Short mmCIF file of C-alpha atoms and ligand atoms in Angstrom, two decimals:
data_model
loop_
_atom_site.label_atom_id
_atom_site.label_comp_id
_atom_site.label_asym_id
_atom_site.label_seq_id
_atom_site.Cartn_x
_atom_site.Cartn_y
_atom_site.Cartn_z
CA MET H 16 0.00 0.00 0.00
CA LYS H 17 1.12 3.54 -0.72
CA VAL H 18 0.15 6.08 1.90
CA ALA H 19 0.12 9.90 1.73
CA PHE H 20 0.42 11.12 5.32
CA PHE H 21 -0.75 14.72 5.78
CA ASP H 22 -0.24 17.19 8.65
CA ALA H 23 2.89 15.27 9.67
CA LYS H 24 4.63 16.50 12.83
CA PRO H 25 7.98 15.33 14.25
CA TYR H 26 6.22 13.26 16.94
CA ASP H 27 4.19 11.40 14.28
CA HIS H 28 7.44 10.01 12.82
CA ILE H 29 8.43 8.53 16.19
CA TYR H 30 5.38 6.28 16.22
CA PHE H 31 4.40 5.86 12.57
CA ASP H 32 7.77 5.26 10.87
CA LYS H 33 8.24 1.93 12.64
CA ALA H 34 4.61 0.82 12.33
CA PHE H 35 4.50 1.56 8.58
CA ALA H 36 7.90 -0.06 7.99
CA GLN H 37 6.81 -3.25 9.77
CA ALA H 38 3.69 -3.38 7.60
CA GLY H 39 5.77 -2.87 4.45
CA PHE H 40 3.88 0.25 3.38
CA LYS H 41 5.43 3.05 1.33
CA VAL H 42 4.71 6.38 2.97
CA LYS H 43 5.09 9.97 1.84
CA TYR H 44 4.91 12.44 4.71
CA TYR H 45 3.60 15.96 4.05
CA GLU H 46 3.65 18.74 6.63
CA GLY H 47 0.68 20.44 4.96
CA ARG H 48 -2.85 19.77 6.08
CA LEU H 49 -4.99 17.80 3.63
CA SER H 50 -7.15 20.11 1.47
CA THR H 51 -8.56 20.13 -2.05
CA ASP H 52 -5.44 21.96 -3.25
CA LEU H 53 -3.06 19.46 -1.64
CA ALA H 54 -5.06 16.39 -2.73
CA VAL H 55 -2.88 16.19 -5.84
CA LEU H 56 0.02 15.13 -3.58
CA ALA H 57 -1.82 11.85 -3.02
CA LYS H 58 -1.50 10.92 -6.71
CA GLY H 59 -0.78 7.21 -7.02
CA CYS H 60 -1.46 6.56 -3.30
CA ASP H 61 -4.08 4.07 -2.15
CA VAL H 62 -4.53 5.72 1.22
CA VAL H 63 -4.46 9.21 2.73
CA CYS H 64 -3.84 9.45 6.44
CA THR H 65 -5.15 12.64 8.00
CA PHE H 66 -5.91 14.27 11.34
CA VAL H 67 -8.61 16.26 13.18
CA ASN H 68 -8.55 19.69 11.55
CA ALA H 69 -8.38 18.78 7.85
CA GLN H 70 -11.61 19.77 6.09
CA VAL H 71 -12.36 16.60 4.16
CA ASP H 72 -15.28 18.10 2.26
CA LYS H 73 -16.95 17.13 -1.00
CA GLU H 74 -14.40 18.92 -3.22
CA CYS H 75 -11.50 17.36 -1.34
CA ILE H 76 -13.05 13.88 -1.58
CA ASN H 77 -13.66 14.26 -5.32
CA ALA H 78 -10.08 15.47 -5.77
CA LEU H 79 -8.76 12.46 -3.81
CA GLU H 80 -10.88 10.07 -5.86
CA GLU H 81 -9.41 11.58 -9.03
CA GLN H 82 -5.92 10.78 -7.69
CA GLY H 83 -6.93 7.14 -7.18
CA VAL H 84 -7.26 7.21 -3.38
CA LYS H 85 -9.40 4.38 -2.04
CA LEU H 86 -9.16 4.82 1.71
CA ILE H 87 -9.11 7.79 4.09
CA ALA H 88 -7.50 6.68 7.34
CA LEU H 89 -8.31 9.18 10.08
CA ARG H 90 -5.71 8.92 12.83
CA CYS H 91 -8.22 10.27 15.38
CA ALA H 92 -11.51 9.33 17.01
CA GLY H 93 -13.67 12.35 16.06
CA PHE H 94 -14.94 12.47 12.48
CA ASN H 95 -17.03 15.64 12.24
CA ASN H 96 -14.57 17.04 9.67
CA VAL H 97 -15.50 14.50 6.96
CA ASP H 98 -18.37 14.80 4.47
CA PHE H 99 -19.47 11.17 4.70
CA LYS H 100 -22.29 11.55 2.17
CA ALA H 101 -19.76 12.76 -0.39
CA ALA H 102 -17.40 9.87 0.42
CA PHE H 103 -20.11 7.18 0.20
CA LYS H 104 -19.43 4.69 -2.60
CA LYS H 105 -16.28 6.62 -3.54
CA ILE H 106 -13.73 6.32 -0.75
CA HIS H 107 -13.92 4.22 2.42
CA VAL H 108 -13.23 6.05 5.69
CA VAL H 109 -11.74 4.46 8.81
CA ARG H 110 -10.83 5.98 12.16
CA VAL H 111 -9.26 5.08 15.50
CA PRO H 112 -12.34 4.89 17.73
CA ALA H 113 -10.53 4.33 21.02
CA TYR H 114 -6.86 4.72 21.83
CA SER H 115 -6.61 6.04 25.33
CA PRO H 116 -9.75 7.49 26.86
CA TYR H 117 -7.58 8.06 29.94
CA SER H 118 -5.41 10.56 28.07
CA VAL H 119 -8.38 12.81 27.27
CA ALA H 120 -10.20 12.40 30.59
CA GLU H 121 -6.98 13.08 32.51
CA HIS H 122 -6.39 16.23 30.46
CA ALA H 123 -9.96 17.37 31.20
CA ALA H 124 -9.21 16.81 34.88
CA SER H 125 -5.91 18.70 34.55
CA LEU H 126 -7.74 21.68 33.06
CA LEU H 127 -10.28 21.52 35.86
CA LEU H 128 -7.68 21.36 38.63
CA SER H 129 -5.43 24.04 37.10
CA MET H 130 -8.33 26.39 36.52
CA ASN H 131 -9.97 25.84 39.88
CA ARG H 132 -6.74 26.37 41.84
CA LYS H 133 -5.38 29.03 39.42
CA ILE H 134 -2.17 27.06 38.92
CA GLN H 135 -1.26 28.88 35.70
CA ARG H 136 -1.58 32.30 37.39
CA ALA H 137 0.27 31.13 40.49
CA HIS H 138 3.12 29.80 38.35
CA MET H 139 3.48 33.09 36.43
CA ARG H 140 3.45 35.05 39.68
CA VAL H 141 6.03 32.97 41.47
CA ARG H 142 8.35 33.18 38.45
CA GLU H 143 8.30 36.95 38.86
CA GLY H 144 9.02 36.74 42.56
CA ASN H 145 5.44 37.58 43.55
CA PHE H 146 4.43 35.19 46.32
CA THR H 147 1.06 36.76 47.21
CA LEU H 148 -2.17 34.73 47.15
CA ASN H 149 -4.71 37.43 46.25
CA GLY H 150 -7.04 36.22 43.50
CA LEU H 151 -5.84 32.62 43.67
CA ILE H 152 -8.62 31.21 45.82
CA GLY H 153 -10.31 28.03 44.55
CA MET H 154 -12.98 25.64 45.82
CA ASP H 155 -12.90 22.11 47.24
CA LEU H 156 -14.01 19.72 44.53
CA HIS H 157 -14.96 17.21 47.19
CA GLY H 158 -18.73 17.28 47.66
CA LYS H 159 -19.37 19.30 44.49
CA THR H 160 -21.42 18.09 41.51
CA ALA H 161 -19.86 17.21 38.17
CA GLY H 162 -22.18 17.31 35.15
CA VAL H 163 -20.87 15.03 32.41
CA ILE H 164 -22.34 15.28 28.91
CA GLY H 165 -21.65 12.12 26.94
CA THR H 166 -20.87 8.93 28.84
CA GLY H 167 -18.89 7.03 26.24
CA LYS H 168 -15.33 5.88 26.78
CA ILE H 169 -13.91 9.26 27.78
CA GLY H 170 -16.95 10.44 29.75
CA GLN H 171 -16.81 7.24 31.84
CA CYS H 172 -13.14 7.81 32.69
CA PHE H 173 -13.91 11.39 33.64
CA ILE H 174 -16.74 10.23 35.91
CA ASP H 175 -14.32 7.82 37.65
CA ILE H 176 -11.83 10.65 38.19
CA ALA H 177 -14.53 13.02 39.48
CA LYS H 178 -15.73 10.34 41.89
CA GLY H 179 -12.16 9.84 43.03
CA PHE H 180 -12.19 13.47 44.12
CA GLY H 181 -15.36 12.81 46.11
CA MET H 182 -17.64 14.53 43.64
CA ARG H 183 -21.23 13.58 42.89
CA ALA H 184 -21.61 12.75 39.19
CA LEU H 185 -24.64 13.60 37.08
CA ALA H 186 -24.73 12.65 33.43
CA TYR H 187 -26.66 13.27 30.27
CA ASP H 188 -26.50 10.95 27.26
CA PRO H 189 -29.34 10.09 24.86
CA PHE H 190 -28.01 6.51 24.96
CA PRO H 191 -27.54 5.90 28.70
CA ASN H 192 -25.27 3.08 29.80
CA ASN H 193 -27.15 1.27 32.52
CA LYS H 194 -23.99 -0.52 33.67
CA LEU H 195 -22.51 2.81 34.80
CA ASP H 196 -22.80 3.90 38.38
CA VAL H 197 -23.98 7.41 37.53
CA GLU H 198 -27.20 9.36 37.89
CA TYR H 199 -28.61 10.10 34.43
CA VAL H 200 -30.67 13.29 34.21
CA SER H 201 -32.03 15.51 31.45
CA LEU H 202 -29.98 18.49 30.31
CA GLU H 203 -32.53 20.79 31.96
CA GLU H 204 -31.82 19.03 35.27
CA LEU H 205 -28.07 18.94 34.76
CA TRP H 206 -27.43 22.61 33.96
CA PRO H 207 -28.67 24.12 37.26
CA GLN H 208 -27.14 21.43 39.51
CA ALA H 209 -23.60 21.10 38.19
CA ASP H 210 -20.69 23.01 39.76
CA ILE H 211 -18.50 21.84 36.93
CA ILE H 212 -19.56 20.68 33.46
CA SER H 213 -17.37 18.53 31.23
CA LEU H 214 -18.27 17.86 27.60
CA HIS H 215 -17.56 14.36 26.27
CA CYS H 216 -20.01 13.94 23.39
CA PRO H 217 -19.23 14.05 19.66
CA LEU H 218 -19.97 17.11 17.55
CA THR H 219 -23.15 16.42 15.59
CA LYS H 220 -26.11 18.46 14.35
CA GLU H 221 -27.79 17.73 17.70
CA THR H 222 -24.83 18.70 19.88
CA LYS H 223 -23.66 21.80 17.96
CA ASP H 224 -23.81 24.73 20.42
CA ILE H 225 -25.11 22.48 23.20
CA VAL H 226 -23.61 25.22 25.38
CA SER H 227 -25.53 28.27 24.18
CA SER H 228 -26.83 31.47 25.78
CA GLN H 229 -30.03 29.55 26.68
CA SER H 230 -28.18 26.72 28.42
CA ILE H 231 -25.74 29.11 30.11
CA GLU H 232 -28.71 31.00 31.53
CA GLN H 233 -29.83 27.81 33.28
CA MET H 234 -26.37 27.03 34.74
CA LYS H 235 -25.21 27.60 38.30
CA GLU H 236 -23.56 30.96 39.01
CA GLY H 237 -19.78 30.53 38.71
CA VAL H 238 -19.89 27.10 37.00
CA LEU H 239 -16.59 25.78 35.62
CA LEU H 240 -16.84 24.53 32.04
CA ILE H 241 -14.44 22.02 30.49
CA ASN H 242 -14.38 21.15 26.81
CA THR H 243 -12.00 18.51 25.50
CA SER H 244 -14.40 17.25 22.82
CA ARG H 245 -14.96 19.63 19.91
CA GLY H 246 -15.08 23.44 19.77
CA GLY H 247 -18.43 23.49 17.98
CA LEU H 248 -20.16 22.19 21.12
CA ILE H 249 -19.88 25.70 22.56
CA ASP H 250 -21.26 28.91 21.06
CA THR H 251 -18.14 31.03 21.61
CA ASP H 252 -19.99 34.38 21.69
CA ALA H 253 -22.33 33.01 24.37
CA LEU H 254 -19.34 31.68 26.34
CA ILE H 255 -17.65 35.09 26.25
CA GLU H 256 -20.87 36.76 27.44
CA GLY H 257 -21.16 34.15 30.22
CA LEU H 258 -17.57 34.79 31.32
CA LYS H 259 -18.07 38.56 31.23
CA SER H 260 -21.21 38.37 33.37
CA GLY H 261 -19.55 35.98 35.84
CA LYS H 262 -22.18 33.31 35.22
CA ILE H 263 -19.34 31.11 34.01
CA GLY H 264 -16.62 31.13 36.62
CA GLY H 265 -13.96 29.64 34.37
CA ALA H 266 -13.44 27.66 31.21
CA GLY H 267 -10.84 25.01 30.38
CA LEU H 268 -10.76 24.63 26.61
CA ASP H 269 -8.68 22.09 24.75
CA VAL H 270 -10.75 22.69 21.63
CA TYR H 271 -12.12 25.84 20.04
CA GLU H 272 -14.72 26.38 17.31
CA GLU H 273 -12.28 28.06 14.92
CA GLU H 274 -9.15 26.19 16.02
CA GLY H 275 -8.34 24.92 12.51
CA GLU H 276 -6.39 28.02 11.56
CA TYR H 277 -4.15 28.12 14.62
CA PHE H 278 -3.94 24.91 16.63
CA TYR H 279 -0.82 22.78 16.08
CA GLU H 280 1.04 25.68 14.42
CA ASP H 281 3.48 28.31 15.76
CA PHE H 282 2.05 31.83 15.56
CA SER H 283 4.32 33.28 18.25
CA SER H 284 5.86 35.77 15.79
CA GLU H 285 2.61 36.72 14.08
CA VAL H 286 -0.48 38.75 14.83
CA ILE H 287 -3.40 36.54 15.76
CA THR H 288 -6.48 37.98 14.09
CA ASP H 289 -9.16 35.82 15.68
CA ASP H 290 -10.68 38.28 18.18
CA ASN H 291 -12.66 35.66 20.09
CA LEU H 292 -9.60 33.46 20.57
CA LEU H 293 -7.55 36.47 21.69
CA ARG H 294 -10.22 37.43 24.16
CA LEU H 295 -10.46 33.95 25.61
CA MET H 296 -6.66 33.70 25.89
CA SER H 297 -6.55 37.04 27.73
CA TYR H 298 -9.08 36.15 30.45
CA PRO H 299 -7.49 35.11 33.75
CA ASN H 300 -10.14 32.45 34.30
CA VAL H 301 -9.78 30.73 30.92
CA LEU H 302 -7.21 28.09 30.16
CA VAL H 303 -6.72 27.21 26.50
CA THR H 304 -4.63 24.26 25.29
CA SER H 305 -4.07 23.39 21.66
CA HIS H 306 -6.16 20.22 21.19
CA GLN H 307 -3.60 18.17 23.06
CA ALA H 308 -5.80 16.06 25.33
CA PHE H 309 -4.89 12.93 23.33
CA PHE H 310 -1.16 13.64 23.56
CA THR H 311 0.34 10.86 25.67
CA TYR H 312 2.93 8.21 24.76
CA GLU H 313 0.36 5.47 25.18
CA ALA H 314 -2.24 7.18 23.00
CA LEU H 315 0.22 7.95 20.18
CA GLU H 316 1.48 4.38 20.11
CA GLU H 317 -2.06 3.03 19.98
CA ILE H 318 -3.10 5.53 17.28
CA ALA H 319 -0.22 4.37 15.07
CA ARG H 320 -0.95 0.69 15.73
CA VAL H 321 -4.69 0.91 14.98
CA THR H 322 -4.21 3.17 11.93
CA VAL H 323 -1.77 0.73 10.38
CA ASP H 324 -4.05 -2.22 11.29
CA ASN H 325 -6.99 -0.43 9.62
CA ILE H 326 -4.96 -0.05 6.43
CA LYS H 327 -3.76 -3.68 6.57
CA THR H 328 -7.36 -4.87 6.97
CA PHE H 329 -8.39 -2.79 3.96
CA GLU H 330 -5.50 -4.19 1.93
CA LYS H 331 -6.56 -7.75 2.77
CA ASP H 332 -10.18 -6.88 1.90
CA GLU H 333 -11.35 -8.10 5.30
CA PHE H 334 -14.09 -6.79 7.61
CA LEU H 335 -13.30 -3.13 8.31
CA GLU H 336 -14.30 -2.89 11.94
CA ASN H 337 -13.40 0.78 12.24
CA GLU H 338 -15.09 1.99 9.07
CA ILE H 339 -17.71 4.72 9.34
CA CYS H 340 -20.17 6.09 6.83
CA TYR H 341 -23.07 8.51 6.88
CA GLN H 342 -25.45 5.69 7.72
CA CYS H 343 -23.59 4.82 10.90
CA GLU H 344 -25.44 5.79 14.03
CA MET H 345 -23.67 8.23 16.32
CA LYS H 346 -23.40 5.32 18.75
CA GLY H 347 -21.03 3.75 16.25
CA ASP H 348 -23.44 0.90 15.45
CA CYS H 349 -23.22 0.51 11.74
CA ARG H 350 -26.15 -0.69 9.73
CA ARG H 351 -23.75 -2.86 7.74
CA ARG H 352 -25.16 -6.24 6.98
CA LYS H 353 -23.20 -9.05 8.60
CA ASP H 354 -22.44 -10.66 5.25
CA ARG H 355 -20.65 -7.56 3.99
CA LYS H 356 -17.10 -6.57 4.77
CA ASN H 357 -17.61 -2.85 4.72
CA CYS H 358 -20.13 -0.03 4.51
CA TRP H 359 -20.70 -0.36 0.74
P1 LIG A 408 -17.69 7.61 22.50
O1 LIG A 408 -18.29 7.37 21.16
O2 LIG A 408 -17.17 6.48 23.28
O3 LIG A 408 -18.74 8.41 23.42
C1 LIG A 408 -19.50 9.48 22.99
C2 LIG A 408 -20.76 9.49 23.82
O4 LIG A 408 -21.52 10.65 23.47
C3 LIG A 408 -21.67 8.27 23.56
O5 LIG A 408 -22.03 7.64 24.77
C4 LIG A 408 -22.88 8.88 22.87
O6 LIG A 408 -24.09 8.20 23.19
C5 LIG A 408 -22.88 10.28 23.46
N1 LIG A 408 -23.69 11.21 22.71
C6 LIG A 408 -24.09 11.16 21.42
N2 LIG A 408 -24.92 12.18 21.15
C7 LIG A 408 -25.06 12.87 22.29
C8 LIG A 408 -25.82 14.01 22.66
N3 LIG A 408 -26.62 14.62 21.79
N4 LIG A 408 -25.72 14.47 23.93
C9 LIG A 408 -24.93 13.85 24.83
N5 LIG A 408 -24.21 12.75 24.55
C10 LIG A 408 -24.27 12.28 23.30
O7 LIG A 408 -16.56 8.70 22.24
P2 LIG A 408 -15.32 9.04 23.16
O8 LIG A 408 -14.17 8.20 22.77
O9 LIG A 408 -15.74 9.08 24.58
O10 LIG A 408 -14.96 10.53 22.65
C11 LIG A 408 -15.83 11.62 22.91
C12 LIG A 408 -15.36 12.82 22.09
O11 LIG A 408 -14.08 13.25 22.55
C13 LIG A 408 -15.10 12.52 20.61
O12 LIG A 408 -16.30 12.61 19.87
C14 LIG A 408 -14.12 13.57 20.20
O13 LIG A 408 -14.83 14.68 19.70
C15 LIG A 408 -13.46 13.97 21.51
N6 LIG A 408 -12.03 13.64 21.53
C16 LIG A 408 -11.15 14.66 21.79
C17 LIG A 408 -9.79 14.42 21.84
C18 LIG A 408 -8.81 15.50 22.16
O14 LIG A 408 -7.59 15.29 21.99
N7 LIG A 408 -9.23 16.65 22.63
C19 LIG A 408 -9.26 13.08 21.56
C20 LIG A 408 -10.28 12.07 21.37
C21 LIG A 408 -11.61 12.36 21.33
#
């Protein structure tokens, strides 16, 4: 198999070089992010391997098909960036559904702890020789209520962590998992009760702007909001209003609605023109990280392993367990008939 690997970063080589070599695949690495314009680079490749912020839209898919690409291998779990209807019956799409839910849940917890106890501000202060405590007060998490939206693999890990801190966990998920020791409630019940809210659902038409001015209005005064899922779950203007009014006491954001232009790149010598991002970065009670919740040794190793396995399975024309198409339910249950190897 020949693979065109887009958005390649130095750390990708550490994990992918070996995995691809062992599989005997020929790989061309490109630093650029996959787009319609760059699709031509995949000429003669069977597979393109791409990451979270590439816009794999209809034009891009058509351009890839023209180059002879047969498989898009997403090296991530989320897939909201792919136009599955456009890909159907043209190019198969696979992903890495689970690599380390711990990595993401632990990052969500890190954001929560740092934000609650103002660790980032304390660190900056101490570095300048300022050892005062004014403005650094936080709350005990013990005894507080965590509202978890989405109780899949990552949400479950986050619930375990929250419980470890002695928190009460409330959850909302349209597909509740009855095996979980958590109190499922409606969103209307969750918003006013939660002291902290952590988002762990995928970005879909239903979940877009799940945090809006209407939902913020129903939240507890001073609630802490954590988003490690997808930026589009939060209406950024509403978040900024909520922070300005004090309704939202703090936000820990690993993802941002318009992150595609900036995240994973170095803009330290340039003027950032996204006013909302600048505003969020300037607030003392907002902590932004650059979509790095997945970034652990264990997760990267597993991402490389599963991505290469997905491609091997495709090469052998066997059942593509990690394929997704527009007919797949958001629960990941595909309507594929058992006698077929893949979605079409
Ligand atoms: P999962 O598929 O195991 O769980 C998602 C859960 O969300 C499911 O239980 C599903 O029923 C639920 N859900 C679906 N629609 C919902 C709705 N309308 N409201 C509330 N819940 C809903 O997925 P997993 O592995 O737990 O990942 C969750 C999300 O985390 C991914 O969709 C992805 O966007 C994000 N993610 C972020 C990473 C990062 O580095 N920041 C890395 C990996 C995933």
